[in-house]
Short mmCIF file of C-alpha atoms and ligand atoms in Angstrom, two decimals:
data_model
loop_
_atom_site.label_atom_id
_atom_site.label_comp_id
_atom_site.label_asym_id
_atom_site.label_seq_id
_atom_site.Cartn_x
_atom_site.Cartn_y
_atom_site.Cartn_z
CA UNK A 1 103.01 96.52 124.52
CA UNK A 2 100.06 97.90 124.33
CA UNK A 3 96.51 96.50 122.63
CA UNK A 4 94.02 97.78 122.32
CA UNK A 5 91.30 96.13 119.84
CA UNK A 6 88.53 98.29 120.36
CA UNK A 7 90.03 101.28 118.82
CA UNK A 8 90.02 98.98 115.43
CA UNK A 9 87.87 99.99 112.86
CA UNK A 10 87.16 97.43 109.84
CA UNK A 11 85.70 98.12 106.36
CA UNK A 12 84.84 95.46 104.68
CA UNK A 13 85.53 95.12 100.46
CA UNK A 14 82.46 94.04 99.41
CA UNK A 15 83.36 90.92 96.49
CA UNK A 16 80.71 88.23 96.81
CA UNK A 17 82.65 85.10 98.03
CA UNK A 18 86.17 87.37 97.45
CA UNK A 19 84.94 89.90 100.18
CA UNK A 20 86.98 90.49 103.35
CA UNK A 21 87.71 92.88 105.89
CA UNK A 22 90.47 95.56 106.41
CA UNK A 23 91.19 96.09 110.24
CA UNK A 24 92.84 99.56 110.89
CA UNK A 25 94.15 100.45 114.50
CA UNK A 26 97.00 100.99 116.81
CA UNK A 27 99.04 97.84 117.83
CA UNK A 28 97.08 95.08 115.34
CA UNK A 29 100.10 93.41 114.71
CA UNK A 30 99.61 91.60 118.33
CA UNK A 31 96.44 90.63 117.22
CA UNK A 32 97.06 89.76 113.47
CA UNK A 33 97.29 86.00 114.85
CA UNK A 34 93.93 86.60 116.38
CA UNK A 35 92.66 88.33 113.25
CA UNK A 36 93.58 85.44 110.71
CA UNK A 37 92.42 82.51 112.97
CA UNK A 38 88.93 84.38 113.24
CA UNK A 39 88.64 84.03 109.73
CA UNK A 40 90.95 81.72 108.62
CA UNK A 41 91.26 79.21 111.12
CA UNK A 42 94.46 77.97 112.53
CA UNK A 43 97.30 77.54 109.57
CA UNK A 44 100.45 77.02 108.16
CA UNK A 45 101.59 80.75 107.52
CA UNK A 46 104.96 81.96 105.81
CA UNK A 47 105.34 85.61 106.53
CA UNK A 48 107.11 87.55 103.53
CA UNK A 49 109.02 90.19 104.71
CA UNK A 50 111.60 92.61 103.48
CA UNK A 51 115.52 93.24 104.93
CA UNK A 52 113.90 96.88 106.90
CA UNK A 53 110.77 95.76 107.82
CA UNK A 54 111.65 92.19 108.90
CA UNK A 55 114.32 93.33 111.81
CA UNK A 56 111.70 95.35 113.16
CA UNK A 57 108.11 93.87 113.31
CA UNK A 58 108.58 90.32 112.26
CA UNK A 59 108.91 88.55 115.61
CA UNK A 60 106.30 90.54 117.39
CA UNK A 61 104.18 89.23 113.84
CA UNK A 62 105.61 85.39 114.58
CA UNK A 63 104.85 85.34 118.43
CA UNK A 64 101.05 86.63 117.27
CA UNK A 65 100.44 83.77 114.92
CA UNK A 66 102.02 81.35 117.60
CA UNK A 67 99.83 82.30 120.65
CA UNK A 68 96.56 81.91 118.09
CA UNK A 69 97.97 78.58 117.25
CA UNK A 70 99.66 78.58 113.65
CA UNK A 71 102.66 77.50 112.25
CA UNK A 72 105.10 78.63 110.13
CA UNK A 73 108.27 80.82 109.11
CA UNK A 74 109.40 83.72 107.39
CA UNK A 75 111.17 84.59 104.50
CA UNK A 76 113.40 87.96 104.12
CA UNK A 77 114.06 89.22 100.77
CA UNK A 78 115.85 92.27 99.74
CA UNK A 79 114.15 95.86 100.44
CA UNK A 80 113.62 98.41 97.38
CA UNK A 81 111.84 98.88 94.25
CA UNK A 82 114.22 95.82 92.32
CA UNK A 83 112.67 92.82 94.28
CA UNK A 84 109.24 93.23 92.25
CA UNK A 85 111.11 90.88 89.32
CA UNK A 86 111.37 87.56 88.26
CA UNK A 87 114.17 87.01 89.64
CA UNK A 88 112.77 87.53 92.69
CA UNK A 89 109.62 86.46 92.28
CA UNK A 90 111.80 82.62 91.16
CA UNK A 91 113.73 82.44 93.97
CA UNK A 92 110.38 83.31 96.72
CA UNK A 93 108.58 80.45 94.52
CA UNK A 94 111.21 77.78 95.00
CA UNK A 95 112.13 78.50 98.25
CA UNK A 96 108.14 77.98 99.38
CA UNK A 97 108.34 74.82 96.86
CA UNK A 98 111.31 73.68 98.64
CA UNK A 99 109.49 74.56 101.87
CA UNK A 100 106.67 71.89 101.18
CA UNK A 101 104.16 74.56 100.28
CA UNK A 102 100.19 73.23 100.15
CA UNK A 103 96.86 74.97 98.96
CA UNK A 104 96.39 75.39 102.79
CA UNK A 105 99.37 77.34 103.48
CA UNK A 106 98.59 81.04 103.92
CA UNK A 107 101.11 83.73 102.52
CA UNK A 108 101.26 86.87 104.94
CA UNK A 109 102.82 90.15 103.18
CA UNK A 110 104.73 91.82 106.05
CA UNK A 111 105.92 95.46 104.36
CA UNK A 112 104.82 98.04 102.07
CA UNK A 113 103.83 97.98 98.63
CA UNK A 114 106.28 95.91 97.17
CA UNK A 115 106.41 93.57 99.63
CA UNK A 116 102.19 93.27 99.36
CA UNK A 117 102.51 92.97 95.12
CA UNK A 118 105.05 90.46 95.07
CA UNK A 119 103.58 88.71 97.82
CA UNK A 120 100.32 88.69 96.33
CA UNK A 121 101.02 87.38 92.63
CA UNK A 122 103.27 84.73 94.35
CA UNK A 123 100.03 83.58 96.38
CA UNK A 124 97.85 83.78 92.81
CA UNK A 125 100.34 81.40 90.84
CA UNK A 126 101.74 79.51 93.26
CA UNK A 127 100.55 75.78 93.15
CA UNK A 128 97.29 77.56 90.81
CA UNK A 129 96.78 79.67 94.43
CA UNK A 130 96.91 80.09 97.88
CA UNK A 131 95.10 82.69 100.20
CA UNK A 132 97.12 85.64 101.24
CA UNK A 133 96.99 88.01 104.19
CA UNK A 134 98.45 91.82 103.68
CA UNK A 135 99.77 93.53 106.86
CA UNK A 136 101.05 97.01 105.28
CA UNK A 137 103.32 99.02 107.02
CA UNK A 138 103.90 102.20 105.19
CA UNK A 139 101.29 104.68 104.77
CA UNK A 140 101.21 104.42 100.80
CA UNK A 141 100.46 99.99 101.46
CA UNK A 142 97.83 101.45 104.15
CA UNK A 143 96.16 103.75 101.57
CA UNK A 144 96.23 102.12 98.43
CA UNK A 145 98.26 99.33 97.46
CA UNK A 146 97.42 96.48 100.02
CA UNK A 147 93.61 96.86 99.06
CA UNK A 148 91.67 96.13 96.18
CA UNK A 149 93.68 93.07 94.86
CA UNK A 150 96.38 94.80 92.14
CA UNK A 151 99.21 92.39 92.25
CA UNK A 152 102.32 92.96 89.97
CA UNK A 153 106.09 92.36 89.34
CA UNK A 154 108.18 94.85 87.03
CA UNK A 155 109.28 93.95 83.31
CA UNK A 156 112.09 95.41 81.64
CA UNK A 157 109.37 97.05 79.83
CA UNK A 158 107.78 98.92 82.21
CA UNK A 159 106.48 98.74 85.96
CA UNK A 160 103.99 96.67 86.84
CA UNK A 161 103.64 95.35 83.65
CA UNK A 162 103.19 91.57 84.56
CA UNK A 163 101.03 90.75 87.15
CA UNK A 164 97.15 89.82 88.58
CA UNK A 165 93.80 90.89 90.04
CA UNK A 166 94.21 88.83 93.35
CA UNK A 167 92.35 89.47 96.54
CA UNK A 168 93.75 89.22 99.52
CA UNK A 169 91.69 87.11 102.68
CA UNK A 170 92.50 90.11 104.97
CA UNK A 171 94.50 93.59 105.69
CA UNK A 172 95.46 94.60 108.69
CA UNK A 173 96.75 97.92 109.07
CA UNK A 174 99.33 98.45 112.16
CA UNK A 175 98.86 102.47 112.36
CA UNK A 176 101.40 102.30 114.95
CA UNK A 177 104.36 100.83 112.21
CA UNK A 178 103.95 104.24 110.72
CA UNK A 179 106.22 105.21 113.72
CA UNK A 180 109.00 103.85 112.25
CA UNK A 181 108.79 104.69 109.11
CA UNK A 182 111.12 107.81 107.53
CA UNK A 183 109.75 110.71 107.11
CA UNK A 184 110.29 110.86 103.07
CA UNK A 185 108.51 107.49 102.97
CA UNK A 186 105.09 108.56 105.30
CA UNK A 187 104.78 112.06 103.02
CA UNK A 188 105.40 109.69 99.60
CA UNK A 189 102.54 107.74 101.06
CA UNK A 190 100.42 111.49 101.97
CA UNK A 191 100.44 112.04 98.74
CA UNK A 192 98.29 109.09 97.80
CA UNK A 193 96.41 109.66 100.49
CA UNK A 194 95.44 113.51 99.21
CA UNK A 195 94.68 111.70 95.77
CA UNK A 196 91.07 110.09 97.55
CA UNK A 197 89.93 114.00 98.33
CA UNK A 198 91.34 114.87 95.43
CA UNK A 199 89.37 112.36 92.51
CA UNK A 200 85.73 112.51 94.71
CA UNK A 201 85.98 113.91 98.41
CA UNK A 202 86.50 117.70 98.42
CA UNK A 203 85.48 117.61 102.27
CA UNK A 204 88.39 115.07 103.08
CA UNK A 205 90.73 117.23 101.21
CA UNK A 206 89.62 120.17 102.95
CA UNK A 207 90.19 118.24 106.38
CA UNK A 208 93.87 117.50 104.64
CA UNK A 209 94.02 121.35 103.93
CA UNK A 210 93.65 122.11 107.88
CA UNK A 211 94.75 119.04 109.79
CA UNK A 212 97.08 116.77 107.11
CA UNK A 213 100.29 117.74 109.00
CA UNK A 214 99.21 116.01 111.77
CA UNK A 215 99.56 112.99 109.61
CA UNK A 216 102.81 113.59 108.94
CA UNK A 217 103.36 114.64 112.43
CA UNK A 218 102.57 111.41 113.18
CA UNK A 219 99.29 112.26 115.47
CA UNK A 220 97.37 108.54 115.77
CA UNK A 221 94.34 110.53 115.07
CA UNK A 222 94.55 112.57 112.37
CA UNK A 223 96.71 109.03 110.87
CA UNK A 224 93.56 106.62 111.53
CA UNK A 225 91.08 109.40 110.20
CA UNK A 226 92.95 109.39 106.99
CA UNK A 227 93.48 105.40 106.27
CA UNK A 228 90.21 104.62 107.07
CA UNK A 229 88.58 107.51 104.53
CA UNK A 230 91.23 106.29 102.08
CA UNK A 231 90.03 102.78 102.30
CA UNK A 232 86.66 103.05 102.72
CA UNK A 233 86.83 105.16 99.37
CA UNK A 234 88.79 102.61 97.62
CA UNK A 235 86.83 100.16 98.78
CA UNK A 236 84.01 101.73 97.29
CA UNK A 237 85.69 101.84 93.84
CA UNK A 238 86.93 98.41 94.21
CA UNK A 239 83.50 97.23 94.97
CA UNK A 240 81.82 98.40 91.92
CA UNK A 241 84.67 97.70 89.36
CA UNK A 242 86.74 95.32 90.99
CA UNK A 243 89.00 95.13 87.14
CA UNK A 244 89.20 98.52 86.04
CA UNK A 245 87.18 98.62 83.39
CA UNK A 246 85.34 101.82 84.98
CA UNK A 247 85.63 103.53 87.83
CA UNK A 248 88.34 102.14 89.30
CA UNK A 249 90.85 104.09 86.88
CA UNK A 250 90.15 107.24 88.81
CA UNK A 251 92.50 105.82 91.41
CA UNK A 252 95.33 106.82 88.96
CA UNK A 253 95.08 110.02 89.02
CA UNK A 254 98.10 111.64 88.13
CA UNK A 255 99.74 108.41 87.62
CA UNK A 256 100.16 108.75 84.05
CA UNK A 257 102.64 111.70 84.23
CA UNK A 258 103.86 109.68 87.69
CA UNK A 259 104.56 106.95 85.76
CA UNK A 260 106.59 108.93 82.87
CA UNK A 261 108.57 110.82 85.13
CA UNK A 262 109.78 107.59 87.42
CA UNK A 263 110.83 106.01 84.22
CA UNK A 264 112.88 109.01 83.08
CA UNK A 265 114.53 108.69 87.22
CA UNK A 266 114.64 104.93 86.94
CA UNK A 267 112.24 103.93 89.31
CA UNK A 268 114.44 104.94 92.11
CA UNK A 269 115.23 107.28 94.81
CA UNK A 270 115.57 110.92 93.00
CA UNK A 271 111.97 110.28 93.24
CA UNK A 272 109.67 107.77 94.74
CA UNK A 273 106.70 106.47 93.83
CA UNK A 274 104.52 109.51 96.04
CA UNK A 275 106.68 112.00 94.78
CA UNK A 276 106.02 111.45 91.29
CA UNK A 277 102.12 111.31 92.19
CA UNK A 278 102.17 114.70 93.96
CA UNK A 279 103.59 116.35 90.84
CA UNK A 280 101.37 114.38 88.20
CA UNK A 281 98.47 115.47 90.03
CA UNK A 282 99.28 119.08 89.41
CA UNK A 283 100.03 118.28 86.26
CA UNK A 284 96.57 116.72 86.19
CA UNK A 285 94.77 120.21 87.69
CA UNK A 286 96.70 121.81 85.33
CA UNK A 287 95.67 120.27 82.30
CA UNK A 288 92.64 120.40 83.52
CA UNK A 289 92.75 124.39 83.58
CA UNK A 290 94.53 124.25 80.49
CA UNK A 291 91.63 122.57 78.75
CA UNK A 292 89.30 125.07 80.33
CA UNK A 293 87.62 122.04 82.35
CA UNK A 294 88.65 123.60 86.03
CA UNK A 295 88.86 126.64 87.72
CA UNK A 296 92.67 127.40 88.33
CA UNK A 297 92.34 128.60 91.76
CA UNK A 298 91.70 124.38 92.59
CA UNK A 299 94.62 123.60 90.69
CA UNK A 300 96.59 126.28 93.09
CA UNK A 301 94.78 124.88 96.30
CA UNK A 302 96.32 121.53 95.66
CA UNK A 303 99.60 122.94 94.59
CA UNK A 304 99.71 124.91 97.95
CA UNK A 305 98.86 122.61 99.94
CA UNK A 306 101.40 119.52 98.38
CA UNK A 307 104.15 122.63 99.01
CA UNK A 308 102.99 123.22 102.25
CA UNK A 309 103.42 119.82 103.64
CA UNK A 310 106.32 119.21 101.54
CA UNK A 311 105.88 117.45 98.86
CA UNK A 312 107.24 117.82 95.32
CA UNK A 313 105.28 120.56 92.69
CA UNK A 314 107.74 120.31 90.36
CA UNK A 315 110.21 118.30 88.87
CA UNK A 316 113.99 117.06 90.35
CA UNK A 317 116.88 117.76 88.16
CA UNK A 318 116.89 115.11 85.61
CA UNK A 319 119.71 112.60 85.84
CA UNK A 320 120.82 112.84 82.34
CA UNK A 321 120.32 116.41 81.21
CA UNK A 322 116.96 118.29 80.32
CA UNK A 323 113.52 116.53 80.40
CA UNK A 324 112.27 115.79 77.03
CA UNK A 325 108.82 116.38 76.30
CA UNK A 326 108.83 113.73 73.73
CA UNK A 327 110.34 110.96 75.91
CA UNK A 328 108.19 112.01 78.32
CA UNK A 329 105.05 111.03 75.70
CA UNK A 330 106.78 108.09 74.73
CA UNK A 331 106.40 106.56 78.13
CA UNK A 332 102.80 107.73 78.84
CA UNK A 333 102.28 105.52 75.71
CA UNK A 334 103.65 102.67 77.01
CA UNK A 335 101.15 102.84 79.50
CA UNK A 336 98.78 99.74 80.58
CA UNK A 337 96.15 102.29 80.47
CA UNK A 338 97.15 102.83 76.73
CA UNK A 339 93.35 102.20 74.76
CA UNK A 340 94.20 102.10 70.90
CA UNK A 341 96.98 103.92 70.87
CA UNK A 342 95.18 106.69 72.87
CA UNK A 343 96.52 107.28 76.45
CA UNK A 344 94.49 107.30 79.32
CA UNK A 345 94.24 110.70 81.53
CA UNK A 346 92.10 111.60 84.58
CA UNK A 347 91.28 114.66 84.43
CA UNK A 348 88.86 116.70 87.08
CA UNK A 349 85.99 119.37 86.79
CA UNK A 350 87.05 120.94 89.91
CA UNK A 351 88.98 119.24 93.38
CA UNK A 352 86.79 115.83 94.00
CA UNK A 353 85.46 115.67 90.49
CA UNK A 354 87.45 113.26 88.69
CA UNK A 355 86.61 112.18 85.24
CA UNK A 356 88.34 109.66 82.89
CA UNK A 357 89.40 110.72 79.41
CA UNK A 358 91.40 109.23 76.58
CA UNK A 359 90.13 112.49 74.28
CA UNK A 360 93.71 114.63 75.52
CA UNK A 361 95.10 116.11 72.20
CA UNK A 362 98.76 115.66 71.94
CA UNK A 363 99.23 119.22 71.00
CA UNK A 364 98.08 120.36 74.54
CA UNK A 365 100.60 117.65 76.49
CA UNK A 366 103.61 118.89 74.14
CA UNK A 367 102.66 122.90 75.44
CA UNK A 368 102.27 121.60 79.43
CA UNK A 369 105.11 119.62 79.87
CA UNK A 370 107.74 122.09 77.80
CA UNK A 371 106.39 124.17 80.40
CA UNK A 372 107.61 121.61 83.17
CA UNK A 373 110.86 121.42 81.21
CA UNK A 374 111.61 124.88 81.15
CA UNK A 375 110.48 124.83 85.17
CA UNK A 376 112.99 121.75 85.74
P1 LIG B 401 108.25 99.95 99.71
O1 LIG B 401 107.51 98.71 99.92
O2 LIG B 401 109.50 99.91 98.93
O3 LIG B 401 108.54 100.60 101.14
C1 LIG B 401 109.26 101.80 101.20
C2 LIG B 401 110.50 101.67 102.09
O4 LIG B 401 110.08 101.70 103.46
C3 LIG B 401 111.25 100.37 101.91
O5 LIG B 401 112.63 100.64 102.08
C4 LIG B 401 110.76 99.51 103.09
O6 LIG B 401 111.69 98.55 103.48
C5 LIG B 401 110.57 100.55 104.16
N1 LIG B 401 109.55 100.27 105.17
C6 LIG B 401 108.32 99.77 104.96
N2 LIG B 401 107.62 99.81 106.10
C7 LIG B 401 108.43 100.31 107.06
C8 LIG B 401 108.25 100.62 108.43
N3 LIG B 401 107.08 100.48 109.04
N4 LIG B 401 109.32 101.10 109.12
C9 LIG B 401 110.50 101.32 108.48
N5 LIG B 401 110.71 101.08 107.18
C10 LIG B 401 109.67 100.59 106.47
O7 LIG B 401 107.35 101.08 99.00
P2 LIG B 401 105.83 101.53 99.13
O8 LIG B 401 105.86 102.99 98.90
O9 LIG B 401 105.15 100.99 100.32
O10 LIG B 401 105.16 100.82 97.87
C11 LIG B 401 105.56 101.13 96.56
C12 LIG B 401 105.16 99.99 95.66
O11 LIG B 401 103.76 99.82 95.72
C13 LIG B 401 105.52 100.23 94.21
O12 LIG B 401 106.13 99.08 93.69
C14 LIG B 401 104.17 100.46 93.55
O13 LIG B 401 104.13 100.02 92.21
C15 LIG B 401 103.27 99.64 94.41
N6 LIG B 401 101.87 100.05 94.40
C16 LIG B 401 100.93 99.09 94.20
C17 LIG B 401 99.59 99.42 94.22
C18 LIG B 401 98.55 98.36 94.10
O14 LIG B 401 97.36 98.68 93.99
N7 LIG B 401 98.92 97.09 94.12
C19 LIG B 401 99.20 100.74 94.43
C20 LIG B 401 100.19 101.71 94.62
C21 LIG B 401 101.52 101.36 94.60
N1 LIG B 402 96.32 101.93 92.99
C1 LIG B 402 95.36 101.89 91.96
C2 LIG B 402 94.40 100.77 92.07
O1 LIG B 402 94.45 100.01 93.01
O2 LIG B 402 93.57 100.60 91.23
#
């Protein structure tokens, strides 16, 4: 096995006493022991894992916390989307309860972004807190959701309804995990990657534009190039508004039509989490346009390129029949982003000018998204 920790690069989120580093490289889950004792000292650690990831990584993850001289277990739960509940998030709690857990213990989130959320509002409630370590191993946890401190469980009311601002003591991004991950999964992630170019980099998504397949190709490059923009960019937003009540809501662009359109699929595999993204960020450019804001040859830049490395510009066929412009509305207002009854967009000036905007006249979402219908 190789290591080699001097191709790591760390970026550090900048939060007063909350601050700590994210260490991206090849083969850092040899070293994650290492990593945590350096800042941590030696601890009890119970790594949280899922029934994909766990197989694959978690003993390599064990024998590193071993040889830097902590203890501890793991705990498997279910893969998918359905473990972010309370029924889930009851049974982790009383099996770490049962377990003997202590303020000292450290919870390590071994998996992608479920996996990291449920982990990480676990580790804010349980026993008032404990620290918590996220090792992401999809692109989309490597990008986005293991930084910055979002934690969340699902409600029967909506996704990610119920949940925390909780920062994790470290991330350490394996870029060599990506290997195993399947192909849908990395491009669901590339799609949250494109976002960061997208809301304020319009070099990085030109560099996406000529060299993004390689991501998906898997190059360690081109793979490392793109985490560490993503995350130096989010940890940039996260720095100055660490609770959204600024500039962090840029980060959802396109999410609000994202979030619509995985309620109408149920949250599950006709189209994940990236998918939706990809096609609510044209949506986004093409509001934009619509509204006269941005020039419509960005908004076809960003569609070409999403089609050219395969991701989704338009709508699946619905599961029940047409899609319905009106349900579609209803969800956007359930929304956490909802302000007074007004729903939140992000909207952009051009490709890496991203504004925020609760001003979007309902009028003008009823004419784009018949348009989507009739595309479906
Ligand atoms: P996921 O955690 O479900 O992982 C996707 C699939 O890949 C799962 O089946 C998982 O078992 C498998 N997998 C993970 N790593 C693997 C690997 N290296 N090799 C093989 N298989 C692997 O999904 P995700 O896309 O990582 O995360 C989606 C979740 O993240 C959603 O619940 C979303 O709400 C949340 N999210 C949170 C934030 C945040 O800021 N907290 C941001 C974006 C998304
Ligand atoms: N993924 C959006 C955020 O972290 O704010």
């Amino acid at each position: 096995m190789s290591q080699n920790p001097d191709s790591t690069q760390t970026i550090t989120v900048d939060l007063g006493p909350r601050s700590y580093d994210i260490a991206i490289g090849p083969d850092l889950l040899d070293n994650a022991g290492a990593l945590i004792a350096e800042r941590l000292g030696e601890r009890h650690v119970v790594i949280i894992t899922d029934s994909n990831v766990g197989p694959i990584y978690a003993e390599r993850l064990e024998n590193s916390l071993a040889q830097a001289g902590h203890t501890g277990r793991t705990i498997q739960i279910d893969a998918g989307e359905q473990s972010k509940s309370f029924v889930y998030l009851e049974s982790l709690l009383n099996d770490l309860l049962q377990d003997g857990l202590e303020r000292g213990t450290v919870l390590v989130a071994l998996g992608g972004g479920v996996i990291g959320d449920l982990t990480g509002f676990t580790a804010s409630i349980a026993l008032r807190g404990v620290e918590f370590v996220q090792i992401p191993t999809t692109l989309l946890a490597q990008v986005d959701s293991s930084v910055g401190g979002k934690t969340a469980i699902n409600s029967p009311h909506g996704k990610n309804l119920v949940g925390t601002f909780y920062q994790p003591r470290l991330v350490i991004a394996d870029t060599n995990t990506l290997k195993t991950l399947p192909p849908r999964e990395l491009a669901a992630g590339y799609a949250e990657t494109v976002k960061y170019g997208l809301l304020g980099d319009p070099e990085f998504f030109g560099w996406l534009e000529a060299d993004g397949a390689k991501v998906l190709e898997g190059d360690p490059t081109a793979q490392t190039r793109a985490i560490v923009r993503a995350c130096e960019m989010k940890a940039e937003i996260v720095n100055q508004d660490e609770r959204e009540t600024g500039r962090r809501a840029l980060l959802n662009l396109g999410h609000t039509f994202a979030h619509a359109l995985e309620a109408e699929t149920g949250f599950g595999d006709l189209l994940l989490h990236g998918e939706a993204v990809s096609i609510g960020m044209v949506l986004a450019f093409d509001l934009s346009v619509a509204l006269g804001l941005c020039p419509a040859e960005d908004a076809t830049r960003v569609r070409d390129h999403f089609k050219a490395v395969g991701l989704p510009i338009h709508v699946p066929v619905h599961p029940n029949g047409n899609w319905n412009t009106q349900i579609l509305i209803d969800h956007m207002g359930r929304d956490k982003k909802v302000q007074a009854g007004r729903t939140t967009f992000i909207l952009v000036r051009g490709i890496g000018e991203a504004f925020v905007t609760n001003e979007v006249e309902e009028a003008e979402l009823v004419r784009l998204l018949d348009t989507l219908a009739k595309a479906a």
